[in-house]
Amino acid sequence: MYRRSVLKGSLVATTVFARTVAQENVAAVEMTDALSRSFSKPIFIATWPFGKAACEKSRSELSNGANLLDSVERGINVVELDESISSVGLGGLPNADGVVQLDASFMDGATQKSGAVAALEGFANPISVARRVMEKTKHAMLAGEDAALFAKREGFESRDLLTPKARQAWQLWRQKQATAEKSHDTIALLGLASDEHLVGGCSTSGLAFKMPGRVGDSPIIGAGLYVDGEVGAAGATGVGENILRYCASFLIVEFMRQGLAPTAACEAAIRRIAAGDRRKPEELSVNFVAINKAGQVGAAGTDAEFRCAIVDANRSIIVRPTRVS
């Protein structure tokens, strides 16, 4: 969590842990039913404290005349371009071969159209490429070299994504062959406009030092992200394999369709995963944010360190979600 990962046997562990302590001490309010119902549209909710800057950017863009699609995309861009965040975009830690491969998905609740990219190399804003897939192609996902070729044809600037800090971490990991645990933080950002338009995006560099070509839940529509304009939206962060095998974000939206509040829907999905895996929730590392069409927000997770950010017209706060154990 928050790259809280214990990168065993390397100096990275010390650096990561020190940064994490500071981040975990960010003041957070507890998620309650009253709080979840207290926000005014437009509303943005995102995973992790670093999602706060993204939500604030989305709010600013919307208030300055941008549409919700642009606002959500540009909010996520803020995190993707922040080199200090080692789990998304430019600062993302590489795979086992030292290559940064990025995943992202984007979905518009008004049309149910979506776009995604997987194992994208050389482009720092995969969320923008994913949106372009949604708007410029008949497809829902592009992957690998062909996703990069598409990004290049669409005019996106390619660059070396392996920052000196990430390269050093990879070299230390390779020397020690350390095990990266719980290094899978993702930004999932959901936006609800005053006219009840819903849009969501999800972006990540995936598990640190992963097997090349590994793809988690983030670019999979219905797993790491799902948006239904008539019901609500949900996004995920955690161990992608545990999330995608249950189509967890889609499941949360379906629970909301059945009448559950967003937090209750997130909790129900976690319990469904735990039952299916025959494991305790705390062994799963799955965490979710959700919002319904009425503007009620929610979040729940299995990780004690999980936090989310919520921003509306009047507030910008970090929230400690319900923990399922």
PDB file of N, CA and C in Angstrom, residues 79-169:
ATOM      1  N   VAL A  79      -1.631  12.796 -11.452  1.00  0.00           N
ATOM      2  CA  VAL A  79      -0.958  11.693 -10.754  1.00  0.00           C
ATOM      3  C   VAL A  79       0.001  10.975 -11.694  1.00  0.00           C
ATOM      4  N   GLU A  80      -0.400  10.793 -12.947  1.00  0.00           N
ATOM      5  CA  GLU A  80       0.462  10.090 -13.901  1.00  0.00           C
ATOM      6  C   GLU A  80       1.788  10.816 -14.114  1.00  0.00           C
ATOM      7  N   LEU A  81       1.799  12.117 -14.008  1.00  0.00           N
ATOM      8  CA  LEU A  81       3.012  12.898 -14.272  1.00  0.00           C
ATOM      9  C   LEU A  81       3.800  13.230 -13.007  1.00  0.00           C
ATOM     10  N   ASP A  82       3.345  12.749 -11.869  1.00  0.00           N
ATOM     11  CA  ASP A  82       4.033  12.989 -10.602  1.00  0.00           C
ATOM     12  C   ASP A  82       5.060  11.884 -10.376  1.00  0.00           C
ATOM     13  N   GLU A  83       6.329  12.211 -10.540  1.00  0.00           N
ATOM     14  CA  GLU A  83       7.390  11.212 -10.441  1.00  0.00           C
ATOM     15  C   GLU A  83       7.545  10.638  -9.033  1.00  0.00           C
ATOM     16  N   SER A  84       6.992  11.307  -8.038  1.00  0.00           N
ATOM     17  CA  SER A  84       7.126  10.816  -6.670  1.00  0.00           C
ATOM     18  C   SER A  84       6.187   9.647  -6.380  1.00  0.00           C
ATOM     19  N   ILE A  85       5.221   9.416  -7.265  1.00  0.00           N
ATOM     20  CA  ILE A  85       4.263   8.322  -7.077  1.00  0.00           C
ATOM     21  C   ILE A  85       4.755   7.123  -7.865  1.00  0.00           C
ATOM     22  N   SER A  86       5.143   6.074  -7.165  1.00  0.00           N
ATOM     23  CA  SER A  86       5.841   4.956  -7.801  1.00  0.00           C
ATOM     24  C   SER A  86       4.918   3.842  -8.267  1.00  0.00           C
ATOM     25  N   SER A  87       3.626   4.123  -8.366  1.00  0.00           N
ATOM     26  CA  SER A  87       2.692   3.079  -8.777  1.00  0.00           C
ATOM     27  C   SER A  87       1.815   3.487  -9.947  1.00  0.00           C
ATOM     28  N   VAL A  88       2.049   4.688 -10.484  1.00  0.00           N
ATOM     29  CA  VAL A  88       1.232   5.220 -11.580  1.00  0.00           C
ATOM     30  C   VAL A  88       2.124   6.023 -12.510  1.00  0.00           C
ATOM     31  N   GLY A  89       1.956   5.856 -13.797  1.00  0.00           N
ATOM     32  CA  GLY A  89       2.556   6.754 -14.769  1.00  0.00           C
ATOM     33  C   GLY A  89       4.062   6.874 -14.747  1.00  0.00           C
ATOM     34  N   LEU A  90       4.526   8.109 -14.865  1.00  0.00           N
ATOM     35  CA  LEU A  90       5.941   8.401 -15.062  1.00  0.00           C
ATOM     36  C   LEU A  90       6.835   7.884 -13.946  1.00  0.00           C
ATOM     37  N   GLY A  91       6.366   7.892 -12.717  1.00  0.00           N
ATOM     38  CA  GLY A  91       7.187   7.421 -11.603  1.00  0.00           C
ATOM     39  C   GLY A  91       7.043   5.937 -11.317  1.00  0.00           C
ATOM     40  N   GLY A  92       6.265   5.231 -12.142  1.00  0.00           N
ATOM     41  CA  GLY A  92       5.959   3.831 -11.873  1.00  0.00           C
ATOM     42  C   GLY A  92       7.182   2.935 -11.869  1.00  0.00           C
ATOM     43  N   LEU A  93       7.199   1.999 -10.944  1.00  0.00           N
ATOM     44  CA  LEU A  93       8.284   1.027 -10.900  1.00  0.00           C
ATOM     45  C   LEU A  93       8.136   0.042 -12.060  1.00  0.00           C
ATOM     46  N   PRO A  94       9.262  -0.422 -12.608  1.00  0.00           N
ATOM     47  CA  PRO A  94       9.216  -1.250 -13.814  1.00  0.00           C
ATOM     48  C   PRO A  94       8.896  -2.715 -13.528  1.00  0.00           C
ATOM     49  N   ASN A  95       8.823  -3.485 -14.616  1.00  0.00           N
ATOM     50  CA  ASN A  95       8.644  -4.925 -14.468  1.00  0.00           C
ATOM     51  C   ASN A  95       9.984  -5.596 -14.186  1.00  0.00           C
ATOM     52  N   ALA A  96       9.998  -6.907 -14.188  1.00  0.00           N
ATOM     53  CA  ALA A  96      11.220  -7.634 -13.827  1.00  0.00           C
ATOM     54  C   ALA A  96      12.364  -7.406 -14.806  1.00  0.00           C
ATOM     55  N   ASP A  97      12.038  -6.978 -16.028  1.00  0.00           N
ATOM     56  CA  ASP A  97      13.073  -6.693 -17.025  1.00  0.00           C
ATOM     57  C   ASP A  97      13.502  -5.233 -17.029  1.00  0.00           C
ATOM     58  N   GLY A  98      12.970  -4.449 -16.097  1.00  0.00           N
ATOM     59  CA  GLY A  98      13.334  -3.044 -16.027  1.00  0.00           C
ATOM     60  C   GLY A  98      12.576  -2.163 -16.984  1.00  0.00           C
ATOM     61  N   VAL A  99      11.426  -2.625 -17.471  1.00  0.00           N
ATOM     62  CA  VAL A  99      10.616  -1.873 -18.418  1.00  0.00           C
ATOM     63  C   VAL A  99       9.329  -1.424 -17.735  1.00  0.00           C
ATOM     64  N   VAL A 100       9.010  -0.141 -17.852  1.00  0.00           N
ATOM     65  CA  VAL A 100       7.768   0.378 -17.283  1.00  0.00           C
ATOM     66  C   VAL A 100       6.624   0.092 -18.260  1.00  0.00           C
ATOM     67  N   GLN A 101       5.646  -0.679 -17.820  1.00  0.00           N
ATOM     68  CA  GLN A 101       4.464  -1.003 -18.623  1.00  0.00           C
ATOM     69  C   GLN A 101       3.234  -0.487 -17.884  1.00  0.00           C
ATOM     70  N   LEU A 102       2.467   0.345 -18.555  1.00  0.00           N
ATOM     71  CA  LEU A 102       1.342   1.019 -17.918  1.00  0.00           C
ATOM     72  C   LEU A 102       0.000   0.489 -18.426  1.00  0.00           C
ATOM     73  N   ASP A 103      -0.983   0.514 -17.540  1.00  0.00           N
ATOM     74  CA  ASP A 103      -2.343   0.075 -17.853  1.00  0.00           C
ATOM     75  C   ASP A 103      -3.331   1.176 -17.486  1.00  0.00           C
ATOM     76  N   ALA A 104      -4.409   1.289 -18.237  1.00  0.00           N
ATOM     77  CA  ALA A 104      -5.437   2.281 -17.903  1.00  0.00           C
ATOM     78  C   ALA A 104      -6.754   1.937 -18.584  1.00  0.00           C
ATOM     79  N   SER A 105      -7.833   2.441 -17.997  1.00  0.00           N
ATOM     80  CA  SER A 105      -9.160   2.317 -18.602  1.00  0.00           C
ATOM     81  C   SER A 105      -9.948   3.589 -18.346  1.00  0.00           C
ATOM     82  N   PHE A 106     -10.915   3.833 -19.228  1.00  0.00           N
ATOM     83  CA  PHE A 106     -11.709   5.061 -19.178  1.00  0.00           C
ATOM     84  C   PHE A 106     -13.121   4.692 -19.613  1.00  0.00           C
ATOM     85  N   MET A 107     -14.149   5.225 -18.927  1.00  0.00           N
ATOM     86  CA  MET A 107     -15.517   4.846 -19.269  1.00  0.00           C
ATOM     87  C   MET A 107     -16.471   6.018 -19.067  1.00  0.00           C
ATOM     88  N   ASP A 108     -17.376   6.161 -20.023  1.00  0.00           N
ATOM     89  CA  ASP A 108     -18.373   7.228 -20.015  1.00  0.00           C
ATOM     90  C   ASP A 108     -19.736   6.620 -19.713  1.00  0.00           C
ATOM     91  N   GLY A 109     -20.318   6.998 -18.575  1.00  0.00           N
ATOM     92  CA  GLY A 109     -21.601   6.447 -18.184  1.00  0.00           C
ATOM     93  C   GLY A 109     -22.759   6.869 -19.066  1.00  0.00           C
ATOM     94  N   ALA A 110     -22.606   7.966 -19.794  1.00  0.00           N
ATOM     95  CA  ALA A 110     -23.692   8.446 -20.641  1.00  0.00           C
ATOM     96  C   ALA A 110     -23.911   7.567 -21.851  1.00  0.00           C
ATOM     97  N   THR A 111     -22.846   6.922 -22.311  1.00  0.00           N
ATOM     98  CA  THR A 111     -22.916   6.108 -23.524  1.00  0.00           C
ATOM     99  C   THR A 111     -22.579   4.650 -23.290  1.00  0.00           C
ATOM    100  N   GLN A 112     -22.029   4.335 -22.122  1.00  0.00           N
ATOM    101  CA  GLN A 112     -21.506   3.004 -21.795  1.00  0.00           C
ATOM    102  C   GLN A 112     -20.330   2.627 -22.687  1.00  0.00           C
ATOM    103  N   LYS A 113     -19.738   3.598 -23.347  1.00  0.00           N
ATOM    104  CA  LYS A 113     -18.542   3.326 -24.139  1.00  0.00           C
ATOM    105  C   LYS A 113     -17.325   3.348 -23.237  1.00  0.00           C
ATOM    106  N   SER A 114     -16.307   2.575 -23.619  1.00  0.00           N
ATOM    107  CA  SER A 114     -15.092   2.509 -22.808  1.00  0.00           C
ATOM    108  C   SER A 114     -13.886   2.309 -23.705  1.00  0.00           C
ATOM    109  N   GLY A 115     -12.721   2.622 -23.151  1.00  0.00           N
ATOM    110  CA  GLY A 115     -11.461   2.382 -23.835  1.00  0.00           C
ATOM    111  C   GLY A 115     -10.408   2.000 -22.821  1.00  0.00           C
ATOM    112  N   ALA A 116      -9.424   1.218 -23.259  1.00  0.00           N
ATOM    113  CA  ALA A 116      -8.392   0.772 -22.337  1.00  0.00           C
ATOM    114  C   ALA A 116      -7.104   0.466 -23.088  1.00  0.00           C
ATOM    115  N   VAL A 117      -6.003   0.562 -22.361  1.00  0.00           N
ATOM    116  CA  VAL A 117      -4.700   0.129 -22.877  1.00  0.00           C
ATOM    117  C   VAL A 117      -4.032  -0.740 -21.825  1.00  0.00           C
ATOM    118  N   ALA A 118      -3.283  -1.724 -22.294  1.00  0.00           N
ATOM    119  CA  ALA A 118      -2.576  -2.627 -21.385  1.00  0.00           C
ATOM    120  C   ALA A 118      -1.140  -2.797 -21.851  1.00  0.00           C
ATOM    121  N   ALA A 119      -0.231  -2.878 -20.880  1.00  0.00           N
ATOM    122  CA  ALA A 119       1.196  -3.056 -21.161  1.00  0.00           C
ATOM    123  C   ALA A 119       1.702  -2.000 -22.149  1.00  0.00           C
ATOM    124  N   LEU A 120       1.270  -0.774 -21.947  1.00  0.00           N
ATOM    125  CA  LEU A 120       1.682   0.343 -22.796  1.00  0.00           C
ATOM    126  C   LEU A 120       3.057   0.830 -22.365  1.00  0.00           C
ATOM    127  N   GLU A 121       3.978   0.930 -23.314  1.00  0.00           N
ATOM    128  CA  GLU A 121       5.333   1.387 -23.024  1.00  0.00           C
ATOM    129  C   GLU A 121       5.610   2.709 -23.722  1.00  0.00           C
ATOM    130  N   GLY A 122       6.283   3.621 -23.010  1.00  0.00           N
ATOM    131  CA  GLY A 122       6.783   4.829 -23.638  1.00  0.00           C
ATOM    132  C   GLY A 122       5.868   6.038 -23.636  1.00  0.00           C
ATOM    133  N   PHE A 123       4.695   5.921 -23.009  1.00  0.00           N
ATOM    134  CA  PHE A 123       3.767   7.049 -22.970  1.00  0.00           C
ATOM    135  C   PHE A 123       3.286   7.245 -21.531  1.00  0.00           C
ATOM    136  N   ALA A 124       3.493   8.447 -21.011  1.00  0.00           N
ATOM    137  CA  ALA A 124       3.303   8.699 -19.581  1.00  0.00           C
ATOM    138  C   ALA A 124       1.852   8.857 -19.167  1.00  0.00           C
ATOM    139  N   ASN A 125       0.956   9.102 -20.112  1.00  0.00           N
ATOM    140  CA  ASN A 125      -0.461   9.335 -19.788  1.00  0.00           C
ATOM    141  C   ASN A 125      -1.352   8.267 -20.407  1.00  0.00           C
ATOM    142  N   PRO A 126      -1.312   7.059 -19.892  1.00  0.00           N
ATOM    143  CA  PRO A 126      -2.131   5.989 -20.471  1.00  0.00           C
ATOM    144  C   PRO A 126      -3.626   6.260 -20.398  1.00  0.00           C
ATOM    145  N   ILE A 127      -4.069   7.070 -19.408  1.00  0.00           N
ATOM    146  CA  ILE A 127      -5.500   7.361 -19.316  1.00  0.00           C
ATOM    147  C   ILE A 127      -5.958   8.140 -20.553  1.00  0.00           C
ATOM    148  N   SER A 128      -5.105   9.024 -21.062  1.00  0.00           N
ATOM    149  CA  SER A 128      -5.453   9.808 -22.249  1.00  0.00           C
ATOM    150  C   SER A 128      -5.492   8.929 -23.497  1.00  0.00           C
ATOM    151  N   VAL A 129      -4.576   7.964 -23.558  1.00  0.00           N
ATOM    152  CA  VAL A 129      -4.581   7.032 -24.686  1.00  0.00           C
ATOM    153  C   VAL A 129      -5.820   6.143 -24.613  1.00  0.00           C
ATOM    154  N   ALA A 130      -6.172   5.703 -23.403  1.00  0.00           N
ATOM    155  CA  ALA A 130      -7.362   4.876 -23.219  1.00  0.00           C
ATOM    156  C   ALA A 130      -8.618   5.623 -23.672  1.00  0.00           C
ATOM    157  N   ARG A 131      -8.704   6.896 -23.310  1.00  0.00           N
ATOM    158  CA  ARG A 131      -9.859   7.689 -23.752  1.00  0.00           C
ATOM    159  C   ARG A 131      -9.886   7.785 -25.275  1.00  0.00           C
ATOM    160  N   ARG A 132      -8.730   7.949 -25.903  1.00  0.00           N
ATOM    161  CA  ARG A 132      -8.668   8.038 -27.358  1.00  0.00           C
ATOM    162  C   ARG A 132      -9.102   6.725 -28.008  1.00  0.00           C
ATOM    163  N   VAL A 133      -8.760   5.596 -27.372  1.00  0.00           N
ATOM    164  CA  VAL A 133      -9.248   4.304 -27.870  1.00  0.00           C
ATOM    165  C   VAL A 133     -10.775   4.292 -27.862  1.00  0.00           C
ATOM    166  N   MET A 134     -11.362   4.807 -26.785  1.00  0.00           N
ATOM    167  CA  MET A 134     -12.810   4.862 -26.659  1.00  0.00           C
ATOM    168  C   MET A 134     -13.445   5.723 -27.753  1.00  0.00           C
ATOM    169  N   GLU A 135     -12.825   6.852 -28.048  1.00  0.00           N
ATOM    170  CA  GLU A 135     -13.442   7.827 -28.932  1.00  0.00           C
ATOM    171  C   GLU A 135     -13.064   7.678 -30.406  1.00  0.00           C
ATOM    172  N   LYS A 136     -11.901   7.081 -30.684  1.00  0.00           N
ATOM    173  CA  LYS A 136     -11.404   7.054 -32.050  1.00  0.00           C
ATOM    174  C   LYS A 136     -11.404   5.667 -32.693  1.00  0.00           C
ATOM    175  N   THR A 137     -11.748   4.625 -31.951  1.00  0.00           N
ATOM    176  CA  THR A 137     -11.747   3.287 -32.521  1.00  0.00           C
ATOM    177  C   THR A 137     -13.069   2.586 -32.231  1.00  0.00           C
ATOM    178  N   LYS A 138     -13.247   1.440 -32.854  1.00  0.00           N
ATOM    179  CA  LYS A 138     -14.406   0.599 -32.589  1.00  0.00           C
ATOM    180  C   LYS A 138     -14.121  -0.409 -31.479  1.00  0.00           C
ATOM    181  N   HIS A 139     -12.935  -0.322 -30.914  1.00  0.00           N
ATOM    182  CA  HIS A 139     -12.486  -1.332 -29.959  1.00  0.00           C
ATOM    183  C   HIS A 139     -12.570  -0.830 -28.521  1.00  0.00           C
ATOM    184  N   ALA A 140     -12.434  -1.771 -27.596  1.00  0.00           N
ATOM    185  CA  ALA A 140     -12.467  -1.427 -26.177  1.00  0.00           C
ATOM    186  C   ALA A 140     -11.088  -1.481 -25.540  1.00  0.00           C
ATOM    187  N   MET A 141     -10.125  -2.165 -26.176  1.00  0.00           N
ATOM    188  CA  MET A 141      -8.786  -2.264 -25.584  1.00  0.00           C
ATOM    189  C   MET A 141      -7.746  -2.482 -26.661  1.00  0.00           C
ATOM    190  N   LEU A 142      -6.595  -1.823 -26.473  1.00  0.00           N
ATOM    191  CA  LEU A 142      -5.402  -2.090 -27.265  1.00  0.00           C
ATOM    192  C   LEU A 142      -4.279  -2.431 -26.297  1.00  0.00           C
ATOM    193  N   ALA A 143      -3.347  -3.285 -26.741  1.00  0.00           N
ATOM    194  CA  ALA A 143      -2.308  -3.754 -25.822  1.00  0.00           C
ATOM    195  C   ALA A 143      -0.927  -3.752 -26.465  1.00  0.00           C
ATOM    196  N   GLY A 144       0.080  -3.621 -25.591  1.00  0.00           N
ATOM    197  CA  GLY A 144       1.465  -3.788 -25.993  1.00  0.00           C
ATOM    198  C   GLY A 144       1.935  -2.839 -27.067  1.00  0.00           C
ATOM    199  N   GLU A 145       2.743  -3.372 -28.011  1.00  0.00           N
ATOM    200  CA  GLU A 145       3.343  -2.551 -29.050  1.00  0.00           C
ATOM    201  C   GLU A 145       2.299  -1.847 -29.903  1.00  0.00           C
ATOM    202  N   ASP A 146       1.195  -2.517 -30.149  1.00  0.00           N
ATOM    203  CA  ASP A 146       0.169  -1.907 -30.994  1.00  0.00           C
ATOM    204  C   ASP A 146      -0.531  -0.750 -30.291  1.00  0.00           C
ATOM    205  N   ALA A 147      -0.647  -0.825 -28.975  1.00  0.00           N
ATOM    206  CA  ALA A 147      -1.187   0.309 -28.224  1.00  0.00           C
ATOM    207  C   ALA A 147      -0.241   1.498 -28.331  1.00  0.00           C
ATOM    208  N   ALA A 148       1.064   1.225 -28.275  1.00  0.00           N
ATOM    209  CA  ALA A 148       2.052   2.297 -28.402  1.00  0.00           C
ATOM    210  C   ALA A 148       2.028   2.901 -29.809  1.00  0.00           C
ATOM    211  N   LEU A 149       1.880   2.076 -30.826  1.00  0.00           N
ATOM    212  CA  LEU A 149       1.797   2.582 -32.189  1.00  0.00           C
ATOM    213  C   LEU A 149       0.563   3.463 -32.371  1.00  0.00           C
ATOM    214  N   PHE A 150      -0.549   3.047 -31.766  1.00  0.00           N
ATOM    215  CA  PHE A 150      -1.762   3.851 -31.823  1.00  0.00           C
ATOM    216  C   PHE A 150      -1.538   5.194 -31.154  1.00  0.00           C
ATOM    217  N   ALA A 151      -0.909   5.176 -29.969  1.00  0.00           N
ATOM    218  CA  ALA A 151      -0.638   6.424 -29.256  1.00  0.00           C
ATOM    219  C   ALA A 151       0.232   7.351 -30.091  1.00  0.00           C
ATOM    220  N   LYS A 152       1.225   6.784 -30.750  1.00  0.00           N
ATOM    221  CA  LYS A 152       2.104   7.599 -31.592  1.00  0.00           C
ATOM    222  C   LYS A 152       1.328   8.194 -32.753  1.00  0.00           C
ATOM    223  N   ARG A 153       0.477   7.399 -33.401  1.00  0.00           N
ATOM    224  CA  ARG A 153      -0.319   7.906 -34.530  1.00  0.00           C
ATOM    225  C   ARG A 153      -1.269   9.008 -34.089  1.00  0.00           C
ATOM    226  N   GLU A 154      -1.715   8.939 -32.843  1.00  0.00           N
ATOM    227  CA  GLU A 154      -2.648   9.939 -32.323  1.00  0.00           C
ATOM    228  C   GLU A 154      -1.947  11.205 -31.829  1.00  0.00           C
ATOM    229  N   GLY A 155      -0.632  11.226 -31.952  1.00  0.00           N
ATOM    230  CA  GLY A 155       0.106  12.434 -31.624  1.00  0.00           C
ATOM    231  C   GLY A 155       0.628  12.530 -30.205  1.00  0.00           C
ATOM    232  N   PHE A 156       0.515  11.468 -29.425  1.00  0.00           N
ATOM    233  CA  PHE A 156       1.055  11.498 -28.068  1.00  0.00           C
ATOM    234  C   PHE A 156       2.572  11.422 -28.118  1.00  0.00           C
ATOM    235  N   GLU A 157       3.216  12.125 -27.212  1.00  0.00           N
ATOM    236  CA  GLU A 157       4.677  12.184 -27.179  1.00  0.00           C
ATOM    237  C   GLU A 157       5.236  11.000 -26.408  1.00  0.00           C
ATOM    238  N   SER A 158       6.152  10.282 -27.028  1.00  0.00           N
ATOM    239  CA  SER A 158       6.798   9.156 -26.343  1.00  0.00           C
ATOM    240  C   SER A 158       7.990   9.663 -25.539  1.00  0.00           C
ATOM    241  N   ARG A 159       8.300   8.943 -24.486  1.00  0.00           N
ATOM    242  CA  ARG A 159       9.423   9.317 -23.626  1.00  0.00           C
ATOM    243  C   ARG A 159       9.887   8.114 -22.835  1.00  0.00           C
ATOM    244  N   ASP A 160      11.078   8.221 -22.268  1.00  0.00           N
ATOM    245  CA  ASP A 160      11.599   7.171 -21.402  1.00  0.00           C
ATOM    246  C   ASP A 160      10.900   7.294 -20.046  1.00  0.00           C
ATOM    247  N   LEU A 161      10.164   6.284 -19.667  1.00  0.00           N
ATOM    248  CA  LEU A 161       9.401   6.340 -18.423  1.00  0.00           C
ATOM    249  C   LEU A 161      10.190   5.871 -17.210  1.00  0.00           C
ATOM    250  N   LEU A 162      11.325   5.260 -17.423  1.00  0.00           N
ATOM    251  CA  LEU A 162      12.100   4.741 -16.293  1.00  0.00           C
ATOM    252  C   LEU A 162      12.923   5.865 -15.674  1.00  0.00           C
ATOM    253  N   THR A 163      12.432   6.435 -14.584  1.00  0.00           N
ATOM    254  CA  THR A 163      13.129   7.530 -13.919  1.00  0.00           C
ATOM    255  C   THR A 163      14.363   7.001 -13.198  1.00  0.00           C
ATOM    256  N   PRO A 164      15.336   7.858 -12.915  1.00  0.00           N
ATOM    257  CA  PRO A 164      16.529   7.404 -12.190  1.00  0.00           C
ATOM    258  C   PRO A 164      16.188   6.711 -10.867  1.00  0.00           C
ATOM    259  N   LYS A 165      15.203   7.210 -10.161  1.00  0.00           N
ATOM    260  CA  LYS A 165      14.807   6.609  -8.889  1.00  0.00           C
ATOM    261  C   LYS A 165      14.234   5.210  -9.103  1.00  0.00           C
ATOM    262  N   ALA A 166      13.397   5.065 -10.110  1.00  0.00           N
ATOM    263  CA  ALA A 166      12.810   3.762 -10.394  1.00  0.00           C
ATOM    264  C   ALA A 166      13.864   2.794 -10.906  1.00  0.00           C
ATOM    265  N   ARG A 167      14.802   3.293 -11.706  1.00  0.00           N
ATOM    266  CA  ARG A 167      15.879   2.439 -12.199  1.00  0.00           C
ATOM    267  C   ARG A 167      16.726   1.911 -11.043  1.00  0.00           C
ATOM    268  N   GLN A 168      17.040   2.778 -10.089  1.00  0.00           N
ATOM    269  CA  GLN A 168      17.821   2.355  -8.931  1.00  0.00           C
ATOM    270  C   GLN A 168      17.082   1.300  -8.130  1.00  0.00           C
ATOM    271  N   ALA A 169      15.773   1.497  -7.948  1.00  0.00           N
ATOM    272  CA  ALA A 169      14.978   0.517  -7.213  1.00  0.00           C
ATOM    273  C   ALA A 169      14.992  -0.834  -7.922  1.00  0.00           C
TER     274      ALA A 169
END
